[in-house]
Coordinates of C-alpha atoms and ligand atoms in Angstrom, one line a residue:
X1112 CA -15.8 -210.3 -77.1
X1113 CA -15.2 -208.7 -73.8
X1114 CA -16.7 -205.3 -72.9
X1115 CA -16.0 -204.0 -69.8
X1116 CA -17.1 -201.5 -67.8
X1117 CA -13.6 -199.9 -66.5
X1118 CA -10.9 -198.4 -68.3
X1119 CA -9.1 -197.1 -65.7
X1120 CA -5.9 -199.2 -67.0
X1121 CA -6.2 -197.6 -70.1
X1122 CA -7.0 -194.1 -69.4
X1123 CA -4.1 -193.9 -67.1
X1124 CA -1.6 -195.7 -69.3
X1125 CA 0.4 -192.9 -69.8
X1126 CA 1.1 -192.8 -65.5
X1127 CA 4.8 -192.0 -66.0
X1128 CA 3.6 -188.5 -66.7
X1129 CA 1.6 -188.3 -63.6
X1130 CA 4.0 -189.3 -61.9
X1131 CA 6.4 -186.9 -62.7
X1132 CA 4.0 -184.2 -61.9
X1133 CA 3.4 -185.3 -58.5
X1134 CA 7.4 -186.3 -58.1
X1135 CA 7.4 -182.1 -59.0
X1136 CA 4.5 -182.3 -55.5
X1137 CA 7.4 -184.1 -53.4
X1138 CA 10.5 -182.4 -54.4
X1139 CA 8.8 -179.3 -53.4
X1140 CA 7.1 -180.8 -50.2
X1141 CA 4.1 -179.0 -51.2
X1142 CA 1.4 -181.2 -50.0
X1143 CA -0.8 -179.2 -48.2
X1144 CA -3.8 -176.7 -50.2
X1145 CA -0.2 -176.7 -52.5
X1146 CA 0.7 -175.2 -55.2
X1147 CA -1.3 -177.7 -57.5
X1148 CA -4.4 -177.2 -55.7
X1149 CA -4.8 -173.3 -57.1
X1150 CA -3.5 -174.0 -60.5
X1151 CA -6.1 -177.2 -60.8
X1152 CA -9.0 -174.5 -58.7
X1153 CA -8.1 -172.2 -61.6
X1154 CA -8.4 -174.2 -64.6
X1155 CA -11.4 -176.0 -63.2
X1156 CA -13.5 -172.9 -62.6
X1157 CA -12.3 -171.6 -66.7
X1158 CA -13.4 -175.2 -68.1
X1159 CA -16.7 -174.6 -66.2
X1160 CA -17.1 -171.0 -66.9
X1161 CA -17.3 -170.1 -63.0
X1162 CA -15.8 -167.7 -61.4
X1163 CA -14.7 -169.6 -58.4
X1164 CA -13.7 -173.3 -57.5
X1165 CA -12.7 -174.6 -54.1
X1166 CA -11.2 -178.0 -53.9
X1167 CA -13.0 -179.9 -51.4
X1168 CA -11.9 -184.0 -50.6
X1169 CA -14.9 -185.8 -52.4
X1170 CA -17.8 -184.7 -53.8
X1171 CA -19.9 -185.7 -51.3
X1172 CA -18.0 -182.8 -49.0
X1173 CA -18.6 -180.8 -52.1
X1174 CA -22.6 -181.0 -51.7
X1175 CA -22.3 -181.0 -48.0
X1176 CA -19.7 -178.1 -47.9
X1177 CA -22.0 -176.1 -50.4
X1178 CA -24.9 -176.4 -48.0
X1179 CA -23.4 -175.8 -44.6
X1180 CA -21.4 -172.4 -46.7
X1181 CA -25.3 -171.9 -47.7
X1182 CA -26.4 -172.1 -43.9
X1183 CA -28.4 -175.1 -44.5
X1184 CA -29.1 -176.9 -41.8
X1185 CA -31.3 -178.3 -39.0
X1186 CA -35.1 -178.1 -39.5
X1187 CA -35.0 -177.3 -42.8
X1188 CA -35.9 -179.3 -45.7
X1189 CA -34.0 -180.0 -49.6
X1190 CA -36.0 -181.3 -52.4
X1191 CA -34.4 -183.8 -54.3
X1192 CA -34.6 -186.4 -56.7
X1193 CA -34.5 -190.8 -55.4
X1194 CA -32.9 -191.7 -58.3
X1195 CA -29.6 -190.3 -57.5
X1196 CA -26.3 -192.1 -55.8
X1197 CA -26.9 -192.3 -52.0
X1198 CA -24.3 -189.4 -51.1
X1199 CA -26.7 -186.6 -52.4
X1200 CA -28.7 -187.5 -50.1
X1201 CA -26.3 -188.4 -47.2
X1202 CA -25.3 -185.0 -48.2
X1203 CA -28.2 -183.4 -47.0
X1204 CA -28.5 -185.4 -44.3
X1205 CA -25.0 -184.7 -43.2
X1206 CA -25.9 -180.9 -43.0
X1207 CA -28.6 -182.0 -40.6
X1208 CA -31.5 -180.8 -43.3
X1209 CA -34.1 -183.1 -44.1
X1210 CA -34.1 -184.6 -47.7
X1211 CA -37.4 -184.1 -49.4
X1212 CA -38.3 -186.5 -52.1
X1213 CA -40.1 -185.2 -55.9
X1214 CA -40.3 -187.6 -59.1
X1215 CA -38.4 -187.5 -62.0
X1216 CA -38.6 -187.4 -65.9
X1217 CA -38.2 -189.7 -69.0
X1218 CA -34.4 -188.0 -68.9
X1219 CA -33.8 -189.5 -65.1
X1220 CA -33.9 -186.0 -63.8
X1221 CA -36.0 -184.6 -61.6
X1222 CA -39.6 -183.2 -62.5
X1223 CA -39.6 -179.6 -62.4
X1224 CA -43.8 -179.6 -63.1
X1225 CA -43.7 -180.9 -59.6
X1226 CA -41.2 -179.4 -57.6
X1227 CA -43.8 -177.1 -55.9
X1228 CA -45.7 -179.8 -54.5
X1229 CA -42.8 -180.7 -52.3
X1230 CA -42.2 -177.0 -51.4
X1231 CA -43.4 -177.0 -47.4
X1232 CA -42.8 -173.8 -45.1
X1233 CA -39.6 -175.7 -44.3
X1234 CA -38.2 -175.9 -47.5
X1235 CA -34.6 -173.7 -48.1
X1236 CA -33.5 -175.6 -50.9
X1237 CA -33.4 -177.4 -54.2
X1238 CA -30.4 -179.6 -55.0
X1239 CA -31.5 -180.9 -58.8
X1240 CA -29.0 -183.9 -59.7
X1241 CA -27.9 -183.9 -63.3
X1242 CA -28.2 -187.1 -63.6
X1243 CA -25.8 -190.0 -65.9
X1244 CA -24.3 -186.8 -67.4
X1245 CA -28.2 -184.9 -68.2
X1246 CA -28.8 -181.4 -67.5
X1247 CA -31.6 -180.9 -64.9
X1248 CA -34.1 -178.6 -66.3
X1249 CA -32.5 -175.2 -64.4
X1250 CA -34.7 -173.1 -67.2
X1251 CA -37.9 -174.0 -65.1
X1252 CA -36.4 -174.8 -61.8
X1253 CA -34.5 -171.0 -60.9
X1254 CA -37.1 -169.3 -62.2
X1255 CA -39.5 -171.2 -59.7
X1256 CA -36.6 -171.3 -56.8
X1257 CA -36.2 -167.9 -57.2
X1258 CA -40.1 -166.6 -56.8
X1259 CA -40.0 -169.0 -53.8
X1260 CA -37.1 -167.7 -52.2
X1261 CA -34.8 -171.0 -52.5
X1262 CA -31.3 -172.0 -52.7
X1263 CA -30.0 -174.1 -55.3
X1264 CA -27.1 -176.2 -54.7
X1265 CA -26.5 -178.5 -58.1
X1266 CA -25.4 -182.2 -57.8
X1267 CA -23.3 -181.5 -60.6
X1268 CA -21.0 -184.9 -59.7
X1269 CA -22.1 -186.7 -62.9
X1270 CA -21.9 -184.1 -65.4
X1271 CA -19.1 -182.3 -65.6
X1272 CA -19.3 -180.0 -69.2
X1273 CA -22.8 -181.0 -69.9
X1274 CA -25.2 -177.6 -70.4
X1275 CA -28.3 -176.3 -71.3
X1276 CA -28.4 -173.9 -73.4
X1277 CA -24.9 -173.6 -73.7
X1278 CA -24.9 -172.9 -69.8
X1279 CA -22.8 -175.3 -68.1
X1280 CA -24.5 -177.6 -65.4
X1281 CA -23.3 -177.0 -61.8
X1282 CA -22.8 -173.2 -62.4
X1283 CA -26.8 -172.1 -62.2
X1284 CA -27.7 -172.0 -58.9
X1285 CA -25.5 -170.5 -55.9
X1286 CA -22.8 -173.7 -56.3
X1287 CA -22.7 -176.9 -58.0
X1288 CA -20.7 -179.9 -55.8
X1289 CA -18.8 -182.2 -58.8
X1290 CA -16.6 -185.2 -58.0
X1291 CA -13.5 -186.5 -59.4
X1292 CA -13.7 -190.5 -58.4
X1293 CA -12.2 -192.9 -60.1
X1294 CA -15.3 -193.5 -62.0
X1295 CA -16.3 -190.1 -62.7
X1296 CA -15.8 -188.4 -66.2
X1297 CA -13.1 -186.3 -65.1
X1298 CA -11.0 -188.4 -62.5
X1299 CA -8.1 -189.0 -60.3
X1300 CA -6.4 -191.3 -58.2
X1301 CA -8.5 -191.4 -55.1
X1302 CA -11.5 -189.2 -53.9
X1303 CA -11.4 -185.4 -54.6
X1304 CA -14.3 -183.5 -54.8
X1305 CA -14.8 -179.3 -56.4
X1306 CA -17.3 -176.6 -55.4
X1307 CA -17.7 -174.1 -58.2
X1308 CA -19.0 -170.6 -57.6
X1309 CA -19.7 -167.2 -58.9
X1310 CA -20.5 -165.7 -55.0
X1311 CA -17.8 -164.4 -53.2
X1312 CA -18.9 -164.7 -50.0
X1313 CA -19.9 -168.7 -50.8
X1314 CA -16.1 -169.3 -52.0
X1315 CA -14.8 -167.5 -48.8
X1316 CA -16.9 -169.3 -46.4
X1317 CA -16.0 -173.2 -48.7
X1318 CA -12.0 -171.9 -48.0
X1319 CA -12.1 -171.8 -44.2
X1320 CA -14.8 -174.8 -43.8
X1321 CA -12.9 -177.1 -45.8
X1322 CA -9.7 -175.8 -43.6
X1323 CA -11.1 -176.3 -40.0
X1324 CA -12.5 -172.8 -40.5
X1325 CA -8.7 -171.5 -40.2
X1326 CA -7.9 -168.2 -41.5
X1327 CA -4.5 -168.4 -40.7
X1328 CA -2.3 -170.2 -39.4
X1329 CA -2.9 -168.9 -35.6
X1330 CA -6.6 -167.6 -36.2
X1331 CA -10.2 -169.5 -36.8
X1332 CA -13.0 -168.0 -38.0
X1333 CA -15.8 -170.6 -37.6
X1334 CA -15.7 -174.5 -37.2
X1335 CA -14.9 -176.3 -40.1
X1336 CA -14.0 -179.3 -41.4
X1337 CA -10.7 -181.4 -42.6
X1338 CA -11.9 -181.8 -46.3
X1339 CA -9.0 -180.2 -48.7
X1340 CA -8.2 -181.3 -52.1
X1341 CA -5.2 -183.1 -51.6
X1342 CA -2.7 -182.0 -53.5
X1343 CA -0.9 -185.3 -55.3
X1344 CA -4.8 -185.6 -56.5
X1345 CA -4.8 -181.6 -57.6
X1346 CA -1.5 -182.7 -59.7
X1347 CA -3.5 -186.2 -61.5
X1348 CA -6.3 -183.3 -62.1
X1349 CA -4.1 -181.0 -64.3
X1350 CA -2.8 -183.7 -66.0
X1351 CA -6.4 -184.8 -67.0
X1352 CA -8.3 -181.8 -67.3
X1353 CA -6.5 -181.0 -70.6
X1354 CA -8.5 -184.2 -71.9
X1355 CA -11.9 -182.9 -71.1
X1356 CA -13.1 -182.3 -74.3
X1357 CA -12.0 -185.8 -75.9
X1358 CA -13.2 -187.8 -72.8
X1359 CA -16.7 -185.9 -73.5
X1360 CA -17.1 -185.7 -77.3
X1361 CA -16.4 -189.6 -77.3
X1362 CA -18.7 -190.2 -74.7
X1363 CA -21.2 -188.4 -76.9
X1364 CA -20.2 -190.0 -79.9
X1365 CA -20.7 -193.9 -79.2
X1366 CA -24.1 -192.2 -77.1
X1367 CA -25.1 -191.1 -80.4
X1368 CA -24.7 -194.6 -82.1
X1369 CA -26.5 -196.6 -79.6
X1370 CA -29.6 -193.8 -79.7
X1371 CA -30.1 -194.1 -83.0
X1372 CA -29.5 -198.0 -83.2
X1373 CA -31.4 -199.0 -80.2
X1374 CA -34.6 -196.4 -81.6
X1375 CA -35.2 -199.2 -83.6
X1376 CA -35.9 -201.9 -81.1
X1377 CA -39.1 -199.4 -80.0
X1378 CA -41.2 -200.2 -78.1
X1379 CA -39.2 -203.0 -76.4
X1380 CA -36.2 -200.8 -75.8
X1381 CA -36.6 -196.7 -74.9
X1382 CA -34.3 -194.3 -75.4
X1383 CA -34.7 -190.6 -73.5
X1384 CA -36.2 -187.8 -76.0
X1385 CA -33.2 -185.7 -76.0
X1386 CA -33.3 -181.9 -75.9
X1387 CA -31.7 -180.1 -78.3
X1388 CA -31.0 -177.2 -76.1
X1389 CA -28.2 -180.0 -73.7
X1390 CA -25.3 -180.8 -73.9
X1391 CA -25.7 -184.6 -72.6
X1392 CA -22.0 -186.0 -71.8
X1393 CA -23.4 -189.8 -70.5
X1394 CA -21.5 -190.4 -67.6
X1395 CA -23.8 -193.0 -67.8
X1396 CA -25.8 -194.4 -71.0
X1397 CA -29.3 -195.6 -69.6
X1398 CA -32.1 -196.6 -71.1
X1399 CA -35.6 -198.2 -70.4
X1400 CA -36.1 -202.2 -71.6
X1401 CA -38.4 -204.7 -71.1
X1402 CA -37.2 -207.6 -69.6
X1403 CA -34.9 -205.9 -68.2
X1404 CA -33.3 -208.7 -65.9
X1405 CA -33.4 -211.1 -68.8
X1406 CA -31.4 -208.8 -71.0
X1407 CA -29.3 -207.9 -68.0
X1408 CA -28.1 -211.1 -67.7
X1409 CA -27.5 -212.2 -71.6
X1410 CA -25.5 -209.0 -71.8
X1411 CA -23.4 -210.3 -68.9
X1412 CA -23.1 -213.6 -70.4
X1413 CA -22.2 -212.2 -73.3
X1414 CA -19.0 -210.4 -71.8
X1415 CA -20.7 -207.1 -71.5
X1416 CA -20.3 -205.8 -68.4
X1417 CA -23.9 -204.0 -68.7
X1418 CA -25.1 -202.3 -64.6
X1419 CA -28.0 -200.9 -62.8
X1420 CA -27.6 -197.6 -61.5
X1421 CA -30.0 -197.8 -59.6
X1422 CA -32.5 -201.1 -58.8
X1423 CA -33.3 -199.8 -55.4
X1424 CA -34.4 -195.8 -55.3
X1425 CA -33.5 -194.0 -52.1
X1426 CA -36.7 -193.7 -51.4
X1427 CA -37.3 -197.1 -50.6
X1428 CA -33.3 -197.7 -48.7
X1429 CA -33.3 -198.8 -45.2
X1430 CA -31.6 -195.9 -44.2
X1431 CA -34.6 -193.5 -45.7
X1432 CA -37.1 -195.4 -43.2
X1433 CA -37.4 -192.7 -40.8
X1434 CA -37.9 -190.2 -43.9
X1435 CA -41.4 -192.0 -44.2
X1436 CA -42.0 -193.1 -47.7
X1437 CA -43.9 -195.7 -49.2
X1438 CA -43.9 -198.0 -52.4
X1439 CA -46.0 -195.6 -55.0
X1440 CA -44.5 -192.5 -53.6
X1441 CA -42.9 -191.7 -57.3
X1442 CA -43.9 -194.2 -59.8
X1443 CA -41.9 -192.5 -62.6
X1444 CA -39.1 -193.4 -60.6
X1445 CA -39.9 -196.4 -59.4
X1446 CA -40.8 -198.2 -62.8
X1447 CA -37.4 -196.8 -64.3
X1448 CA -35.6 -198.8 -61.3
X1449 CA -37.1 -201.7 -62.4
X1450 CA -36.8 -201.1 -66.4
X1451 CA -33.5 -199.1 -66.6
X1452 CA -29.9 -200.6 -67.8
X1453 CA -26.6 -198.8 -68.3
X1454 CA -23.8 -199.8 -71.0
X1455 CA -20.4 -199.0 -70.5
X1456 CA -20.0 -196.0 -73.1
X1457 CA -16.8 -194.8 -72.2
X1458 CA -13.6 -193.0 -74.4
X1459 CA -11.7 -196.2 -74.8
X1460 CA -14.1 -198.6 -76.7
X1461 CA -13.6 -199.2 -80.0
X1462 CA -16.1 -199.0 -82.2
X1463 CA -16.3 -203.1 -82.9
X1464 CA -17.5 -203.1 -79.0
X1465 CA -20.1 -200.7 -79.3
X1466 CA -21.4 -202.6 -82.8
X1467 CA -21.2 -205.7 -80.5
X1468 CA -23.2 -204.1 -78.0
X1469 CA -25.8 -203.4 -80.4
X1470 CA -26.2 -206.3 -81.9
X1471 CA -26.3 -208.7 -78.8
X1472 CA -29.5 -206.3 -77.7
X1473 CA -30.8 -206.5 -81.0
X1474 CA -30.4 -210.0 -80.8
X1475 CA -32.1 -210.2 -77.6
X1476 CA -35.0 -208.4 -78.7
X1477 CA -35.4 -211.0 -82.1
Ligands
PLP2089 C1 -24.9 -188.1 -58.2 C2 -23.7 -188.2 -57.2 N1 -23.7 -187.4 -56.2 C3 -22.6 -187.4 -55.3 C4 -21.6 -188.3 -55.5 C5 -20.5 -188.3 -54.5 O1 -19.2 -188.1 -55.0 P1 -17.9 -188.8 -54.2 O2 -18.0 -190.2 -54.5 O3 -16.8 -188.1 -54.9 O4 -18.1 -188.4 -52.8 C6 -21.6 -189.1 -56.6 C7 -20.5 -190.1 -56.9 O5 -20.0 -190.9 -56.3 C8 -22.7 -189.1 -57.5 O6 -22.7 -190.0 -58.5

């Protein structure tokens, strides 16, 4: 049996549809901050319970727009997590701040017991990654941001609809950057990125910078940037966003399975407590096994397109060098890179691939 790890074919099998929306794009020559752009801004910020969303072209813009709009930028210093995709970080880095390393929890996310050891005079923000789909733990890290003066700025690109406490990630701090890749939960046809908001001021500063800092058409405001949701992408977005719910409550449901199955292959195999207070919607399903590269590889010989997200934390990259840290700087972190393995968990397996994924790591394990 074949599992693999992209359904793009078959999440966009119904294309025709899309394609009539964006046909409804070019009839109207609408392609700029169009029409679809404020329709999809609008239903975005509902679904997330925000009051504002800006449309930015990636999420990476969407982290970096949030922190510039913030007035993050040289000489001061983020506190993040290593094990996250490399454009948080380049994020940061793009607004000119330094990114300031703390390490993470048994739920890949990022240790809030230890956030204020990383706090320096320097520091002007927090940028907690909710991680494969998991809530960070915003119940201990605003109260702690906020006695210490800091900004939060959420990576919420992951984890679009999961919560805590019924709060949805991305909309605790002062914005929460999401992204709409092709691989991302909720996704489109290229790179498209969204900035929710419940600050005014934040949402008007993310409209000019992501608009060259243009008010009008004959007046700018500040420098800003070429980063605009594209409109054809807005138009794939409405079509989607509809499915939200589905996408997520199947994600959750083969999660489910594989918790409680894989439980039993303790202690070789283990699975994240989980918190009954989130909402986790697995953008990725990871979990901690021995012999990790062993099982990696009869997984992969066994059709299943099993991954590693990530072997290498950032921490330890090349391009971190001049950041300065060494090998045993966050051991949480670093043994989960070398024990953690994600399977595909997405809305189009059937439930014979997920009972096949099962029982080729059970078999593993015997
Ligand atoms: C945690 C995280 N942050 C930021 C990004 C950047 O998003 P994008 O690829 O849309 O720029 C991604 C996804 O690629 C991500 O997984």
């Amino acid at each position: 049996m074949q599992v693999k790890y992209s359904y793009l074919q078959e999440q966009f099998a119904d294309y025709p549809a899309i394609l009539e929306r964006i046909a409804e794009v070019v009839r109207a020559g609408d392609y700029t901050l169009g029409q679809a752009v404020a329709e999809f801004e609008q239903c975005f910020a509902a679904c997330l319970g925000a009051h504002y969303a800006v449309g930015v072209n990636s999420g990476t813009d969407a982290l970096f727009l949030a922190l510039k709009a913030a007035g993050i930028g040289p000489g001061d210093e983020v506190i993040t997590a290593p094990n996250t995709f490399i454009a948080t970080i380049g994020a940061i880095n793009a607004s000119g701040a330094r990114p300031v390393f703390m390490d993470i929890t048994d739920e890949f996310v990022i240790d809030p017991a230890l956030i204020e050891q990383a706090i320096t005079p320097r520091t002007k923000a927090i940028m907690p990654v909710h991680y494969a789909g998991v809530c960070a733990d915003m119940d201990q890290i605003l109260p702690l941001a906020q006695q210490k003066g800091l900004t939060v700025v959420e990576d919420a690109c992951q984890a679009i609809g999961a919560s805590l406490q019924g709060q949805k990630a991305g909309t605790f701090g002062l914005a929460g950057g999401f992204s709409l890749h092709p691989l991302k939960n909720l996704n489109v046809w290229g790179d498209a990125g969204v900035i929710v908001t419940d600050d005014l001021q934040l949402r008007d500063r993310l409209v000019l910078l992501r608009n060259h800092g243009l008010k009008n058409r004959d007046e700018v405001e500040i420098f800003g940037y070429n980063s605009r949701l594209d409109t054809i992408q807005a138009a794939v977005g409405l079509h989607l966003i509809g499915q939200l719910e589905w996408i997520t409550e199947t994600r959750i449901k083969w999660a489910q399975r594989f918790d409680q199955a894989l439980a039993k292959l303790a202690p070789q195999v283990k699975v994240p407590a989980r918190r009954p207070q989130k909402r986790y919607v697995h953008h990725l399903y990871m979990f901690q096994a021995q012999r990790r590269d062993a099982l990696l590889a009869f997984l992969q010989a066994s059709g299943i397109e099993a991954k590693v997200h990530y072997p290498v934390p950032l921490h330890l990259q090349r391009c971190a060098a001049p950041l300065g840290y060494r090998e045993g700087d966050f051991p949480v972190a670093e043994a989960q890179a070398r024990s953690i393995i994600t399977l595909p968990v997405h809305q189009h397996l059937r439930e014979e691939q997920v009972e096949y994924m099962i029982a080729k790591i059970s078999e593993f394990y015997s």
